[in-house]
Coordinates of C-alpha atoms and ligand atoms in Angstrom, one line a residue:
M1 CA 183.3 -29.7 -119.6
I2 CA 185.7 -32.2 -121.2
D3 CA 185.9 -36.0 -121.6
L4 CA 189.2 -37.7 -122.5
H5 CA 188.0 -41.3 -122.3
M6 CA 185.3 -42.9 -124.5
H7 CA 184.8 -45.8 -126.8
S8 CA 183.2 -46.1 -130.2
T9 CA 182.0 -48.9 -132.4
E10 CA 185.6 -49.4 -133.6
S11 CA 186.1 -51.3 -130.3
D12 CA 183.2 -52.1 -127.9
G13 CA 181.3 -48.8 -127.8
Q14 CA 177.7 -48.5 -128.9
Y15 CA 178.1 -45.3 -131.0
K16 CA 180.1 -44.4 -134.1
P17 CA 182.9 -41.8 -133.7
S18 CA 180.7 -39.2 -135.5
E19 CA 177.8 -39.9 -133.2
L20 CA 180.0 -39.5 -130.1
V21 CA 181.0 -36.1 -131.4
L22 CA 177.4 -35.0 -131.8
M23 CA 176.6 -36.2 -128.3
A24 CA 179.6 -34.3 -127.0
K25 CA 178.4 -31.2 -128.8
K26 CA 175.0 -31.5 -127.2
K27 CA 176.7 -31.6 -123.8
N28 CA 178.8 -28.6 -124.7
L29 CA 182.1 -30.5 -124.3
S30 CA 185.1 -28.4 -125.3
Y31 CA 187.7 -31.2 -125.5
I32 CA 187.2 -34.9 -126.2
A33 CA 189.5 -37.9 -126.8
L34 CA 188.5 -41.1 -128.5
T35 CA 190.3 -44.0 -126.6
D36 CA 189.2 -47.2 -128.3
H37 CA 190.6 -50.5 -126.9
D38 CA 193.6 -51.6 -128.9
T39 CA 192.8 -49.7 -132.0
I40 CA 193.2 -46.3 -133.6
A41 CA 190.8 -47.0 -136.5
G42 CA 188.2 -44.4 -135.4
L43 CA 190.5 -41.5 -134.9
Y44 CA 190.3 -40.1 -138.4
E45 CA 186.5 -39.9 -138.5
C46 CA 186.3 -38.6 -135.0
E47 CA 188.9 -35.8 -135.6
L48 CA 187.1 -34.8 -138.8
Y49 CA 183.7 -34.5 -137.1
A50 CA 185.2 -32.8 -134.0
R51 CA 186.8 -30.1 -136.2
E52 CA 183.6 -29.5 -138.1
N53 CA 181.8 -29.1 -134.8
G54 CA 184.3 -26.9 -133.1
I55 CA 185.4 -29.4 -130.5
R56 CA 189.2 -29.8 -129.7
F57 CA 190.2 -33.4 -130.4
L58 CA 192.9 -35.5 -128.7
R59 CA 193.9 -38.6 -130.5
G60 CA 193.8 -41.5 -128.1
I61 CA 194.0 -45.3 -127.6
E62 CA 193.5 -47.6 -124.6
I63 CA 195.9 -50.6 -124.5
S64 CA 195.4 -53.6 -122.3
V65 CA 198.7 -54.9 -120.9
K66 CA 199.9 -57.9 -118.9
G67 CA 199.5 -58.0 -115.2
N68 CA 196.3 -57.0 -113.4
R69 CA 193.1 -57.9 -115.4
E70 CA 192.2 -54.2 -115.7
L71 CA 195.7 -52.8 -116.3
H72 CA 195.0 -50.4 -119.1
I73 CA 197.3 -47.8 -120.5
L74 CA 195.8 -44.7 -122.2
G75 CA 197.9 -43.1 -125.0
Y76 CA 197.2 -39.5 -126.0
G77 CA 198.6 -37.5 -128.9
V78 CA 199.5 -40.7 -130.7
D79 CA 200.3 -40.7 -134.4
P80 CA 197.7 -42.8 -136.3
E81 CA 200.3 -43.7 -138.9
S82 CA 202.8 -45.0 -136.4
Q83 CA 204.1 -48.4 -137.6
S84 CA 204.9 -49.8 -134.2
L85 CA 201.4 -48.9 -132.9
L86 CA 199.7 -50.3 -136.0
M87 CA 201.7 -53.5 -135.7
L88 CA 200.7 -53.9 -132.0
C89 CA 197.0 -53.2 -132.9
D90 CA 197.1 -55.9 -135.7
E91 CA 198.4 -58.4 -133.2
F92 CA 195.6 -57.4 -130.8
V93 CA 192.9 -58.0 -133.4
K94 CA 194.4 -61.4 -134.1
Q95 CA 194.5 -62.4 -130.5
R96 CA 191.0 -61.2 -129.9
G97 CA 189.8 -63.4 -132.7
L98 CA 191.5 -66.5 -131.3
R99 CA 190.1 -65.7 -127.8
A100 CA 186.6 -65.4 -129.2
Q101 CA 186.6 -69.1 -130.1
R102 CA 188.0 -70.0 -126.7
I103 CA 185.2 -68.0 -125.0
L104 CA 182.5 -69.8 -127.0
D105 CA 184.1 -73.2 -126.0
Y106 CA 184.3 -72.1 -122.4
L107 CA 180.6 -71.0 -122.4
D108 CA 179.6 -74.3 -124.2
A109 CA 181.2 -76.3 -121.4
K110 CA 179.0 -74.3 -119.0
G111 CA 175.9 -75.2 -121.0
V112 CA 175.6 -71.8 -122.5
H113 CA 175.4 -72.0 -126.3
I114 CA 176.0 -68.9 -128.5
T115 CA 177.5 -68.7 -131.9
L116 CA 180.2 -66.4 -133.3
E117 CA 177.6 -64.9 -135.6
Q118 CA 175.5 -63.9 -132.6
V119 CA 178.5 -62.3 -131.0
M120 CA 179.6 -60.5 -134.2
R121 CA 176.2 -59.0 -134.7
H122 CA 177.2 -56.6 -131.9
S123 CA 180.6 -55.7 -133.3
S124 CA 180.6 -53.5 -136.4
S125 CA 184.4 -53.3 -136.6
G126 CA 185.2 -57.0 -136.6
S127 CA 187.2 -56.7 -133.4
V128 CA 185.7 -58.9 -130.6
G129 CA 185.5 -57.7 -127.1
R130 CA 184.0 -59.2 -124.0
P131 CA 181.1 -56.6 -124.1
H132 CA 180.1 -58.0 -127.5
V133 CA 179.9 -61.5 -126.0
A134 CA 178.0 -60.1 -123.0
Q135 CA 175.4 -58.5 -125.3
A136 CA 174.9 -61.8 -127.2
L137 CA 174.4 -63.5 -123.8
V138 CA 171.7 -60.9 -123.0
E139 CA 170.1 -61.4 -126.4
V140 CA 169.7 -65.2 -125.9
R141 CA 168.5 -64.6 -122.4
A142 CA 171.4 -66.5 -120.8
V143 CA 171.7 -63.5 -118.5
T144 CA 169.5 -60.4 -118.0
T145 CA 172.2 -57.7 -118.1
V146 CA 175.7 -57.1 -119.4
R147 CA 176.8 -56.7 -115.8
E148 CA 175.5 -60.1 -114.9
A149 CA 177.4 -61.6 -117.9
F150 CA 180.6 -60.3 -116.4
E151 CA 179.7 -61.4 -112.9
L152 CA 178.9 -65.0 -114.0
Y153 CA 181.2 -65.6 -116.9
L154 CA 183.4 -62.9 -118.3
G155 CA 185.0 -61.3 -115.3
T156 CA 185.7 -64.4 -113.2
P157 CA 189.1 -65.9 -112.2
E158 CA 188.1 -68.9 -114.3
F159 CA 187.9 -66.6 -117.3
D160 CA 191.5 -65.4 -116.8
K161 CA 192.6 -68.9 -117.9
I162 CA 191.4 -68.4 -121.4
E163 CA 192.3 -64.7 -121.5
R164 CA 194.3 -63.5 -124.6
P165 CA 198.1 -62.9 -124.3
K166 CA 198.8 -59.2 -123.7
P167 CA 202.0 -57.2 -124.2
E168 CA 204.2 -56.4 -121.2
P169 CA 203.4 -52.9 -119.8
G170 CA 206.8 -51.6 -121.1
K171 CA 206.0 -52.7 -124.6
G172 CA 202.6 -51.1 -124.6
I173 CA 204.0 -47.9 -123.2
S174 CA 206.9 -47.9 -125.7
A175 CA 204.5 -48.2 -128.6
I176 CA 202.6 -45.1 -127.3
L177 CA 205.8 -43.1 -126.7
N178 CA 207.3 -44.1 -130.1
S179 CA 204.3 -42.8 -131.8
G180 CA 204.8 -39.4 -130.2
G181 CA 202.2 -39.9 -127.4
I182 CA 202.0 -39.7 -123.7
A183 CA 201.2 -42.8 -121.6
I184 CA 198.7 -42.6 -118.8
L185 CA 197.6 -45.2 -116.3
A186 CA 193.8 -45.7 -116.8
H187 CA 191.2 -45.9 -114.0
P188 CA 193.5 -47.0 -111.1
A189 CA 190.5 -47.9 -108.9
L190 CA 189.6 -50.7 -111.3
L191 CA 192.9 -52.5 -110.4
K192 CA 191.4 -53.1 -107.0
I193 CA 194.8 -53.1 -105.3
D194 CA 195.7 -51.2 -102.1
N195 CA 197.4 -47.8 -102.2
A196 CA 200.9 -49.0 -101.3
T197 CA 200.8 -51.6 -104.1
L198 CA 199.5 -49.0 -106.5
E199 CA 202.2 -46.6 -105.6
K200 CA 204.9 -49.2 -106.2
L201 CA 203.3 -50.1 -109.6
V202 CA 203.1 -46.5 -110.6
Y203 CA 206.7 -45.9 -109.6
Q204 CA 207.9 -48.9 -111.6
L205 CA 205.9 -47.9 -114.7
V206 CA 207.3 -44.4 -114.5
V207 CA 211.0 -45.4 -114.0
D208 CA 211.2 -48.6 -116.1
A209 CA 208.8 -47.7 -118.9
G210 CA 208.2 -44.0 -119.1
L211 CA 204.6 -43.7 -117.8
G212 CA 203.7 -40.0 -117.9
G213 CA 200.4 -39.6 -116.1
I214 CA 197.4 -40.9 -114.1
E215 CA 193.7 -40.8 -114.9
C216 CA 192.7 -39.3 -111.6
Y217 CA 189.2 -38.2 -112.6
Y218 CA 187.0 -41.2 -113.7
S219 CA 183.3 -41.9 -113.6
T220 CA 183.4 -44.5 -110.9
H221 CA 186.2 -43.1 -108.7
T222 CA 185.1 -41.9 -105.3
K223 CA 186.1 -38.5 -104.0
E224 CA 188.7 -40.1 -101.7
Q225 CA 190.2 -42.1 -104.5
T226 CA 190.3 -39.1 -106.7
E227 CA 192.2 -37.1 -104.1
Y228 CA 194.6 -39.9 -103.5
Y229 CA 195.4 -40.3 -107.2
L230 CA 195.9 -36.5 -107.5
S231 CA 198.4 -36.7 -104.6
L232 CA 200.2 -39.6 -106.3
A233 CA 200.4 -37.6 -109.6
K234 CA 201.8 -34.7 -107.7
K235 CA 204.4 -36.8 -105.8
F236 CA 205.8 -38.3 -109.1
G237 CA 205.4 -35.2 -111.2
L238 CA 202.8 -36.8 -113.4
V239 CA 200.2 -35.4 -115.8
V240 CA 196.6 -35.5 -114.5
S241 CA 193.9 -36.8 -116.9
G242 CA 190.2 -37.4 -116.7
G243 CA 187.4 -39.1 -118.6
S244 CA 184.2 -41.0 -118.1
D245 CA 184.9 -44.3 -120.1
F246 CA 181.5 -43.8 -121.9
H247 CA 180.6 -46.8 -124.0
G248 CA 176.8 -46.1 -124.5
E249 CA 174.0 -47.3 -122.2
K250 CA 173.6 -50.7 -123.8
V251 CA 177.2 -51.6 -123.1
K252 CA 177.9 -49.9 -119.7
A253 CA 174.8 -48.5 -118.0
N254 CA 174.8 -45.4 -115.9
I255 CA 177.9 -43.7 -117.3
A256 CA 177.4 -40.3 -118.8
L257 CA 179.8 -38.4 -121.1
G258 CA 181.9 -35.8 -119.3
T259 CA 181.6 -37.2 -115.8
G260 CA 184.1 -38.1 -113.1
C261 CA 184.1 -38.8 -109.4
D262 CA 181.0 -41.1 -108.6
G263 CA 179.5 -39.8 -111.8
M264 CA 178.4 -36.7 -109.9
L265 CA 181.1 -34.3 -111.0
S266 CA 181.6 -32.7 -114.4
I267 CA 185.2 -32.9 -115.5
T268 CA 186.4 -29.4 -116.5
E269 CA 189.4 -28.1 -118.4
D270 CA 191.1 -26.8 -115.2
M271 CA 191.1 -30.2 -113.6
V272 CA 193.5 -31.9 -116.0
S273 CA 197.0 -30.9 -117.0
R274 CA 197.4 -28.1 -119.5
E275 CA 200.2 -30.0 -121.4
L276 CA 197.7 -32.8 -122.1
L277 CA 195.0 -30.5 -123.5
D278 CA 197.7 -28.7 -125.6
M279 CA 198.2 -31.9 -127.5
A280 CA 194.7 -31.6 -128.9
K281 CA 194.2 -30.8 -132.6
Ligands
AMP301 P1 188.1 -56.9 -123.4 O1 189.1 -55.8 -123.9 O2 187.5 -57.5 -124.6 O3 188.7 -57.8 -122.5 O4 186.9 -56.1 -122.7 C1 187.2 -55.1 -121.8 C2 186.0 -54.2 -121.5 O5 185.0 -55.0 -120.9 C3 186.2 -53.1 -120.5 O6 186.8 -52.0 -121.0 C4 184.8 -52.8 -120.2 O7 184.2 -52.0 -121.2 C5 184.2 -54.1 -120.2 N1 184.0 -54.6 -118.8 C6 185.0 -55.1 -118.0 N2 184.5 -55.5 -116.8 C7 183.1 -55.2 -116.8 C8 182.0 -55.3 -115.9 N3 182.2 -55.9 -114.7 N4 180.8 -54.9 -116.4 C9 180.6 -54.3 -117.6 N5 181.6 -54.2 -118.5 C10 182.9 -54.6 -118.1
ZN302 ZN1 185.5 -51.1 -123.3
FE303 FE1 189.8 -49.6 -119.4
FE304 FE1 187.9 -47.6 -121.5

């Protein structure tokens, strides 16, 4: 079993990189990748622990780019010392900080009052993500679950108006390629677009920007979706990747490490492209 998509406390995950490695070991995973949102800060710790525990480690990142609300590009095999990647990440942290205040004002206007301190209690890295706000909303009982926080406040069209500026997809992909990595379209089903539109988007990202693969196996993809994404990868000669997007049960309930396809299927080495696994340390 493998898992090439998970988040740590360096972004909006519940567990530290070292804790993720121990959980992966318990589940007997042979390969893992840490793919924190917009940061490579956890890679060193994760790689160290993975090596100590005999797990092959793929350096990763997940970058949010302009366009669809859930348009995320995964980077694998990135160099943690890459200046262009580090500069992009610095900008992300800054924009997330500015957005945090806008989110508090937006909630205030809706009669929901939380403080930055209450939000930051859920972030140990200092980077603020929507899940940290969601957990603060649960804590003050403005909502009962993280999911409800997204449904009512953080995942709405109205929220898009206060969303942070994101780089063009080409810029995000370039930063990944310049750091020696491969760029993969994350969780295509979350884009909620029809297959023809998706195919056009993938084609454009491949030709214009150098996209190299698709995350075909993902915890919430259905069997039909998985098969379609595999056919798309084949059609364009793209690398196939797979991961759960594990964040910890407090952040995203019902997602287990190492699972794809409705959460029912274990992702195994033979499902993803060899050239991807060969980038592991
Ligand atoms: P941000 O990068 O701060 O905009 O937050 C993005 C993260 O929010 C995603 O990667 C998910 O972890 C989380 N997220 C987005 N939509 C939902 C949702 N409907 N329910 C729970 N978590 C969500
Ligand atoms: Zn996340
Ligand atoms: Fe994502
Ligand atoms: Fe993710």
